Short mmCIF file of C-alpha atoms in Angstrom, two decimals:
data_model
loop_
_atom_site.label_atom_id
_atom_site.label_comp_id
_atom_site.label_asym_id
_atom_site.label_seq_id
_atom_site.Cartn_x
_atom_site.Cartn_y
_atom_site.Cartn_z
CA MET A 1 0.00 0.00 0.00
CA THR A 2 1.44 3.40 -0.98
CA ILE A 3 1.53 6.42 1.32
CA ASN A 4 -1.11 8.16 -0.78
CA GLU A 5 -3.36 5.10 -0.57
CA ILE A 6 -3.01 5.06 3.21
CA LYS A 7 -3.87 8.76 3.36
CA GLU A 8 -6.93 8.19 1.18
CA GLN A 9 -8.08 5.40 3.47
CA LEU A 10 -7.72 7.65 6.50
CA LYS A 11 -9.93 10.28 4.84
CA GLN A 12 -12.78 7.76 4.78
CA TYR A 13 -12.98 7.63 8.58
CA ASP A 14 -14.98 9.91 10.84
CA ARG A 15 -12.19 10.44 13.37
CA LYS A 16 -14.37 11.86 16.13
CA GLN A 17 -16.91 9.07 15.77
CA LEU A 18 -14.15 6.49 16.20
CA TYR A 19 -13.19 8.04 19.53
CA ARG A 20 -16.83 8.17 20.62
CA GLU A 21 -17.11 4.46 19.87
CA LYS A 22 -14.15 3.81 22.17
CA VAL A 23 -16.07 5.47 25.00
CA ILE A 24 -19.18 3.39 24.25
CA LYS A 25 -17.10 0.21 24.24
CA MET A 26 -15.56 1.28 27.55
CA GLN A 27 -19.01 1.84 29.05
CA LYS A 28 -20.12 -1.66 28.08
CA ALA A 29 -17.07 -3.13 29.80
CA MET A 30 -17.72 -0.96 32.87
CA ALA A 31 -21.26 -2.32 33.11
CA GLU A 32 -19.97 -5.88 32.92
CA GLN A 33 -17.52 -5.22 35.75
CA GLY A 34 -19.86 -3.23 37.95
CA ILE A 35 -17.95 0.05 37.65
CA ASP A 36 -20.19 3.12 37.77
CA GLY A 37 -17.66 5.65 36.50
CA ILE A 38 -14.03 6.16 35.53
CA ILE A 39 -11.86 9.26 36.01
CA CYS A 40 -8.76 9.40 33.78
CA PHE A 41 -5.73 11.70 34.04
CA LYS A 42 -3.01 9.80 32.17
CA PRO A 43 -2.33 11.63 28.87
CA GLN A 44 -2.35 8.48 26.74
CA ASN A 45 -5.66 7.40 28.26
CA THR A 46 -7.36 10.79 27.99
CA PHE A 47 -6.28 10.99 24.35
CA PHE A 48 -7.46 7.42 23.69
CA LEU A 49 -10.92 8.34 24.97
CA SER A 50 -11.23 11.93 23.72
CA GLY A 51 -8.88 12.40 20.76
CA PHE A 52 -7.43 15.52 22.40
CA ASN A 53 -3.72 16.08 23.05
CA PRO A 54 -2.74 19.54 24.34
CA ILE A 55 0.93 18.41 24.03
CA LEU A 56 1.84 20.24 27.25
CA TYR A 57 0.10 18.96 30.40
CA SER A 58 1.01 21.77 32.80
CA HIS A 59 -2.71 21.76 33.64
CA PRO A 60 -4.46 18.39 33.97
CA VAL A 61 -6.67 17.03 31.22
CA VAL A 62 -9.37 14.81 32.69
CA VAL A 63 -11.90 12.47 31.09
CA VAL A 64 -14.87 11.45 33.25
CA ILE A 65 -16.94 8.54 31.95
CA PRO A 66 -20.21 7.48 33.57
CA GLN A 67 -21.49 3.97 32.98
CA GLU A 68 -24.40 5.50 31.09
CA GLY A 69 -24.66 8.84 29.31
CA ASN A 70 -22.14 11.20 27.79
CA ALA A 71 -18.52 11.48 28.86
CA VAL A 72 -17.10 14.82 30.00
CA LEU A 73 -13.74 16.33 29.04
CA LEU A 74 -12.26 18.75 31.57
CA VAL A 75 -9.50 21.12 30.45
CA HIS A 76 -8.00 24.40 31.58
CA SER A 77 -9.58 27.51 30.04
CA LEU A 78 -6.33 28.08 28.15
CA ARG A 79 -7.11 24.93 26.14
CA ALA A 80 -10.73 25.84 25.34
CA ARG A 81 -10.33 26.56 21.63
CA HIS A 82 -7.87 23.74 20.99
CA SER A 83 -10.07 21.13 22.68
CA ALA A 84 -13.22 22.37 20.94
CA ASP A 85 -11.51 21.89 17.57
CA GLU A 86 -9.98 18.47 18.19
CA ALA A 87 -11.84 16.58 20.92
CA ALA A 88 -14.46 13.97 20.10
CA ILE A 89 -16.20 14.50 23.44
CA GLU A 90 -18.77 17.24 23.01
CA ASP A 91 -19.32 18.06 26.68
CA ILE A 92 -16.18 20.09 27.44
CA ARG A 93 -15.95 21.80 30.83
CA LEU A 94 -13.36 24.39 31.76
CA PHE A 95 -11.50 25.27 34.95
CA GLY A 96 -9.16 28.15 35.77
CA MET A 97 -9.26 31.75 34.59
CA TRP A 98 -8.09 32.70 31.09
CA ALA A 99 -9.30 35.61 28.97
CA ASN A 100 -13.09 35.66 28.61
CA GLN A 101 -13.66 31.94 29.11
CA LYS A 102 -16.30 30.78 31.58
CA PRO A 103 -14.88 28.05 33.84
CA ILE A 104 -17.05 25.99 36.17
CA ALA A 105 -14.39 26.20 38.91
CA ASN A 106 -11.02 27.73 39.69
CA ASP A 107 -9.16 24.43 40.00
CA ALA A 108 -9.43 20.96 38.49
CA TYR A 109 -10.58 19.12 41.61
CA SER A 110 -13.37 21.57 42.37
CA ALA A 111 -14.46 21.11 38.76
CA ILE A 112 -14.34 17.31 39.10
CA ASP A 113 -16.56 17.63 42.18
CA ILE A 114 -19.17 19.47 40.09
CA ILE A 115 -18.92 17.02 37.18
CA VAL A 116 -19.25 13.96 39.41
CA SER A 117 -22.36 15.47 40.98
CA ASP A 118 -23.85 16.32 37.57
CA LEU A 119 -23.25 12.77 36.35
CA ARG A 120 -24.69 11.30 39.56
CA MET A 121 -21.47 9.42 40.21
CA LYS A 122 -21.12 10.27 43.91
CA GLY A 123 -21.23 7.40 46.37
CA LYS A 124 -20.69 4.83 43.62
CA VAL A 125 -18.01 2.36 42.48
CA LEU A 126 -15.39 4.42 40.66
CA GLY A 127 -12.33 3.50 38.62
CA TYR A 128 -8.99 5.30 38.91
CA GLU A 129 -5.52 4.94 37.35
CA GLY A 130 -3.43 3.38 40.09
CA ASP A 131 -0.37 3.23 37.83
CA PHE A 132 -0.43 6.99 37.24
CA ILE A 133 -2.00 9.22 39.88
CA SER A 134 -0.25 10.03 43.15
CA LEU A 135 -1.46 9.08 46.61
CA SER A 136 -2.57 12.66 47.24
CA GLN A 137 -4.57 12.65 43.99
CA TYR A 138 -6.16 9.35 44.98
CA GLN A 139 -7.17 10.77 48.35
CA LYS A 140 -8.62 13.89 46.72
CA LEU A 141 -10.71 11.75 44.36
CA GLN A 142 -11.89 9.61 47.24
CA ASP A 143 -12.95 12.69 49.21
CA ILE A 144 -14.66 14.32 46.22
CA THR A 145 -16.52 11.28 44.92
CA GLN A 146 -17.41 9.71 48.28
CA ALA A 147 -16.97 6.43 46.42
CA THR A 148 -18.22 3.28 48.10
CA LYS A 149 -15.35 1.51 46.37
CA MET A 150 -12.33 2.69 44.37
CA VAL A 151 -11.20 0.23 41.70
CA ASP A 152 -7.79 0.39 40.01
CA VAL A 153 -8.58 0.21 36.28
CA SER A 154 -4.99 0.61 35.04
CA ASP A 155 -4.83 -2.91 33.63
CA PHE A 156 -8.33 -2.55 32.22
CA LEU A 157 -7.29 0.59 30.31
CA LYS A 158 -4.03 -0.95 29.08
CA ARG A 159 -5.89 -3.91 27.67
CA SER A 160 -8.49 -1.63 26.06
CA ARG A 161 -5.67 0.06 24.12
CA ASN A 162 -4.08 -3.26 23.23
CA ILE A 163 -6.04 -4.13 20.07
CA LYS A 164 -5.73 -1.54 17.32
CA ASP A 165 -8.41 -0.88 14.71
CA GLU A 166 -7.58 -0.23 11.06
CA TYR A 167 -7.64 3.53 11.58
CA GLU A 168 -4.95 3.23 14.23
CA ILE A 169 -2.97 0.76 12.13
CA ASN A 170 -2.99 3.16 9.19
CA LEU A 171 -1.50 5.84 11.43
CA LEU A 172 1.14 3.32 12.52
CA ARG A 173 1.89 2.58 8.86
CA LEU A 174 2.67 6.27 8.38
CA SER A 175 4.83 6.58 11.48
CA SER A 176 6.66 3.39 10.44
CA TYR A 177 7.30 4.93 7.03
CA LEU A 178 9.01 7.87 8.71
CA THR A 179 11.25 5.54 10.73
CA ASN A 180 12.21 3.77 7.49
CA VAL A 181 13.27 7.11 6.03
CA GLY A 182 15.19 7.94 9.19
CA MET A 183 16.96 4.59 9.29
CA GLU A 184 18.09 4.91 5.68
CA ALA A 185 19.71 8.26 6.50
CA ALA A 186 21.26 6.94 9.72
CA LEU A 187 22.83 3.98 7.92
CA ALA A 188 24.25 6.26 5.23
CA ASN A 189 26.02 8.33 7.90
CA ILE A 190 26.79 5.64 10.45
CA ARG A 191 30.59 5.85 10.27
CA LYS A 192 30.76 9.62 10.77
CA SER A 193 29.72 9.81 14.43
CA GLU A 194 26.83 8.91 16.69
CA ALA A 195 25.62 12.50 16.53
CA GLU A 196 25.88 12.88 12.76
CA ALA A 197 23.98 9.65 12.10
CA SER A 198 21.25 10.71 14.53
CA ILE A 199 20.98 14.23 13.14
CA ALA A 200 20.81 12.96 9.55
CA ALA A 201 17.96 10.62 10.48
CA GLU A 202 15.96 13.31 12.26
CA ILE A 203 16.41 15.79 9.41
CA ALA A 204 15.30 13.17 6.87
CA MET A 205 12.20 12.32 8.90
CA ARG A 206 11.26 15.97 9.37
CA GLU A 207 11.74 16.82 5.71
CA THR A 208 9.66 13.82 4.63
CA TRP A 209 6.92 14.74 7.08
CA ALA A 210 6.91 18.34 5.80
CA LYS A 211 6.71 17.25 2.16
CA GLU A 212 4.34 14.28 2.40
CA LEU A 213 2.55 14.12 5.76
CA SER A 214 2.27 17.62 7.18
CA GLU A 215 -1.51 17.28 7.61
CA PHE A 216 -0.76 14.90 10.49
CA GLU A 217 0.56 15.83 13.94
CA ILE A 218 3.98 14.50 14.94
CA SER A 219 3.57 15.40 18.60
CA SER A 220 3.67 13.04 21.53
CA PHE A 221 2.42 13.33 25.11
CA GLY A 222 4.22 15.67 27.47
CA ASN A 223 3.86 16.07 31.22
CA THR A 224 3.37 18.79 33.82
CA GLU A 225 6.82 20.25 33.15
CA GLY A 226 7.24 20.02 29.39
CA GLY A 227 5.71 19.15 26.05
CA ILE A 228 6.76 16.97 23.11
CA VAL A 229 5.93 19.01 20.03
CA THR A 230 7.99 16.89 17.63
CA ALA A 231 8.29 13.14 18.19
CA LEU A 232 10.63 12.26 15.33
CA TRP A 233 13.69 10.95 17.11
CA CYS A 234 16.87 9.04 16.45
CA TYR A 235 19.68 8.14 18.79
CA SER A 236 22.68 6.20 17.54
CA ASN A 237 25.10 4.64 20.03
CA SER A 238 28.31 2.75 19.31
CA GLY A 239 30.66 0.31 20.96
CA TYR A 240 30.58 0.13 24.75
CA ARG A 241 27.75 2.72 24.79
CA VAL A 242 25.26 0.45 22.99
CA PRO A 243 24.54 -1.68 26.11
CA TYR A 244 23.36 1.46 27.91
CA GLY A 245 20.05 0.74 26.19
CA CYS A 246 19.04 4.34 25.60
CA GLU A 247 21.60 7.13 25.64
CA CYS A 248 21.97 10.55 24.07
CA PRO A 249 24.23 10.33 21.01
CA SER A 250 27.71 11.78 21.38
CA ASN A 251 30.44 12.84 18.97
CA ARG A 252 32.02 9.39 19.33
CA VAL A 253 33.09 7.86 16.00
CA PRO A 254 32.38 4.12 15.66
CA GLN A 255 35.56 2.05 15.58
CA GLU A 256 36.55 -0.98 13.50
CA GLY A 257 35.48 -4.24 15.08
CA GLU A 258 32.51 -2.91 17.04
CA VAL A 259 28.82 -2.33 16.42
CA CYS A 260 26.65 0.75 16.14
CA LEU A 261 22.91 0.73 16.87
CA PRO A 262 20.71 3.53 15.51
CA VAL A 263 17.17 3.66 16.92
CA CYS A 264 14.46 5.58 15.04
CA TRP A 265 11.14 6.47 16.66
CA ALA A 266 8.27 8.39 15.08
CA ALA A 267 4.71 9.34 15.98
CA ILE A 268 1.79 10.23 13.71
CA ASP A 269 -1.34 11.58 15.41
CA GLY A 270 -0.19 9.99 18.67
CA TYR A 271 0.72 6.54 17.33
CA HIS A 272 4.36 5.48 17.68
CA SER A 273 6.57 3.14 15.66
CA GLU A 274 10.07 1.80 16.28
CA ASN A 275 12.87 0.77 13.94
CA GLU A 276 16.30 -0.41 15.14
CA ARG A 277 19.27 -1.90 13.31
CA THR A 278 22.62 -3.23 14.54
CA VAL A 279 25.46 -2.31 12.19
CA MET A 280 28.85 -4.03 12.17
CA ILE A 281 31.70 -1.60 11.66
CA GLY A 282 34.04 -3.67 9.53
CA LYS A 283 34.93 -7.12 10.84
CA ILE A 284 33.74 -7.89 14.37
CA PRO A 285 35.03 -10.74 16.61
CA GLU A 286 33.79 -14.22 15.65
CA ARG A 287 31.89 -14.66 18.93
CA TYR A 288 29.77 -11.61 18.24
CA GLU A 289 29.27 -12.59 14.61
CA ARG A 290 27.68 -15.80 15.90
CA ALA A 291 25.43 -13.76 18.17
CA TYR A 292 24.49 -11.50 15.24
CA ASP A 293 23.59 -14.45 13.02
CA ALA A 294 21.61 -16.04 15.86
CA MET A 295 19.68 -12.78 16.23
CA LEU A 296 18.74 -12.85 12.55
CA ALA A 297 17.68 -16.49 12.83
CA GLY A 298 15.61 -15.80 15.94
CA ARG A 299 13.76 -13.00 14.19
CA GLN A 300 12.91 -15.27 11.28
CA ASN A 301 11.59 -17.88 13.71
CA VAL A 302 9.32 -15.26 15.26
CA PHE A 303 8.15 -13.84 11.94
CA GLN A 304 7.19 -17.31 10.70
CA MET A 305 5.18 -18.36 13.76
CA MET A 306 3.50 -15.16 14.92
CA LYS A 307 -0.24 -15.01 14.35
CA ALA A 308 -3.43 -14.68 16.35
CA GLY A 309 -3.87 -17.56 18.78
CA VAL A 310 -0.17 -18.27 19.38
CA ALA A 311 1.07 -18.12 22.98
CA VAL A 312 3.51 -15.29 23.71
CA SER A 313 5.70 -17.71 25.69
CA ASP A 314 6.05 -19.88 22.57
CA VAL A 315 7.02 -16.84 20.52
CA TYR A 316 9.68 -15.99 23.10
CA ALA A 317 11.03 -19.56 23.03
CA ALA A 318 11.28 -19.49 19.23
CA GLY A 319 13.04 -16.13 19.29
CA VAL A 320 15.76 -17.19 21.72
CA ALA A 321 16.26 -20.77 20.49
CA PRO A 322 19.10 -19.82 18.07
CA TYR A 323 20.91 -18.05 20.91
CA ILE A 324 20.79 -21.19 23.03
CA GLU A 325 22.00 -23.30 20.11
CA ALA A 326 24.88 -20.85 19.54
CA GLY A 327 26.00 -21.07 23.18
CA PHE A 328 24.49 -17.85 24.53
CA GLY A 329 22.00 -19.39 26.95
CA ASP A 330 23.38 -17.32 29.83
CA TYR A 331 22.71 -14.03 28.01
CA LEU A 332 19.04 -14.37 27.12
CA PRO A 333 16.88 -11.21 27.15
CA GLY A 334 13.98 -10.69 29.52
CA ARG A 335 11.70 -10.12 26.55
CA ILE A 336 11.92 -10.12 22.77
CA GLY A 337 9.42 -7.36 22.08
CA HIS A 338 6.81 -5.02 23.49
CA GLY A 339 3.59 -3.30 22.57
CA LEU A 340 3.44 -0.03 20.65
CA GLY A 341 0.74 2.55 20.15
CA LEU A 342 0.13 5.69 22.15
CA SER A 343 3.41 4.89 23.93
CA LEU A 344 6.71 3.62 22.58
CA HIS A 345 6.73 0.90 25.22
CA GLU A 346 3.36 -0.40 26.30
CA PHE A 347 1.44 -3.59 26.99
CA PRO A 348 2.04 -6.42 26.14
CA SER A 349 5.56 -7.66 26.88
CA LEU A 350 6.76 -10.61 24.80
CA SER A 351 8.39 -12.42 27.71
CA LYS A 352 9.16 -15.98 28.75
CA ASP A 353 6.65 -16.07 31.58
CA SER A 354 3.77 -14.33 29.80
CA SER A 355 0.41 -16.10 29.94
CA LEU A 356 -0.94 -14.03 27.05
CA VAL A 357 -2.03 -15.29 23.67
CA LEU A 358 -1.52 -13.08 20.62
CA GLU A 359 -4.69 -11.45 19.31
CA GLU A 360 -5.47 -9.99 15.92
CA GLY A 361 -4.77 -6.26 15.90
CA MET A 362 -1.99 -6.29 18.48
CA VAL A 363 0.96 -4.12 17.44
CA VAL A 364 4.33 -5.15 18.86
CA THR A 365 8.04 -4.97 18.21
CA VAL A 366 10.10 -8.01 17.27
CA GLU A 367 13.57 -7.59 18.74
CA PRO A 368 15.23 -10.69 20.20
CA GLY A 369 18.56 -9.19 21.22
CA LEU A 370 21.64 -9.89 23.30
CA VAL A 371 23.59 -7.38 25.37
CA PHE A 372 27.31 -7.75 26.03
CA ALA A 373 28.38 -5.27 28.72
CA GLY A 374 31.46 -3.31 27.72
CA TRP A 375 31.25 -4.33 24.06
CA GLY A 376 27.85 -3.88 22.42
CA SER A 377 24.57 -5.54 21.48
CA THR A 378 22.98 -7.50 18.65
CA ARG A 379 19.43 -6.33 18.00
CA HIS A 380 17.19 -5.39 15.10
CA SER A 381 13.69 -4.16 15.96
CA ASP A 382 10.66 -3.96 13.69
CA THR A 383 7.08 -2.86 14.29
CA VAL A 384 4.55 -5.54 13.31
CA VAL A 385 0.78 -6.06 13.36
CA VAL A 386 -0.59 -9.44 14.44
CA ARG A 387 -3.03 -10.77 11.87
CA LYS A 388 -5.28 -13.84 11.75
CA ASP A 389 -2.87 -15.88 9.62
CA GLY A 390 0.46 -14.18 10.25
CA ILE A 391 1.88 -10.69 10.67
CA GLU A 392 2.16 -7.46 8.73
CA ILE A 393 5.61 -5.93 9.08
CA LEU A 394 5.25 -2.14 9.07
CA THR A 395 8.94 -1.19 9.15
CA CYS A 396 11.06 -2.29 6.21
CA SER A 397 14.74 -1.49 6.70
CA PRO A 398 17.39 -4.02 5.57
CA GLU A 399 17.07 -7.36 7.36
CA GLU A 400 20.38 -8.98 6.46
CA ARG A 401 23.83 -8.55 8.04
CA LEU A 402 24.63 -4.86 7.98
CA VAL A 403 28.32 -4.04 7.53
CA ARG A 404 29.67 -0.54 7.00
#
């Protein structure tokens, strides 16, 4: 499918209606579990349910969902126009003073108190994000809502985001395309320095976005102290710095006999993709060549067996089998992939002890890798969609041995 074909497909969707349907689906699940209402603060969750990302979360964005009826989006008055233009939730309430806006309260928690009363959610069973809000926030919610029971719905929300629809997958196709562009530029500049390879990749991704995809946002989700306006990133590490896992690129020049690992990340309308490649700089020691070849073999094992209905633990076993055969059984990774979507690292984890079974529409990375402290790593990573009879690989950088 070409980029223009993907863009044409996306035009066929009613974006706001898709987000409204997520709320309806959430309400059905709430009814099944006996939850009368949910209050969400986590940026990825509020975006998932409302379609609104202010980018900077210096003031909280809150989505309140009753088991029945319309959801409410609460934002600071500063975000009034932005939320009205982008949010799928029609009932938008404001807090805090800004210009001539008309807030329902001066602060977010006083506004939540009013909303909970309006939605008749007081004294009920309410869901909260235990993996995100602080203890003081929890206590405030408990006091405001007078809940008979507070239920942690963190896992519930993670699993709700787990299966992507075709609209979301099309956005992931576009973000994957940008990582492909970035990786091509990084590989072309890999011997210059970590910094130059990273800069070349980010410039290439930005230029491609500006020329071909500028109607889409490339922002991610910030926090109370900063925003992520542009989420087109690359960091390239080399030699002993590769095992750090994630490190700011330096002016270090890759040396003969070691590896360099550029990592490209991109987001389109909130949906993130990942593309990683391990590059051999000239001839590397035989031991690490064996590890590199085992990595390639493990990836092929995973690609061939992944489909809906397959146990994650079996996928893990297939991915690491070549490492064990090559004598690296003491170096096995804790996981060989992770979920992607509104976060770069999200549920599920493709780990040995997982009890999960792959489902159609899951989007995960495939990256069975080894880490050798003080030397480097062997890891390629691709973004893939689980389908009924196999997988769709969204990233498409070179798969073979990469030597520069």
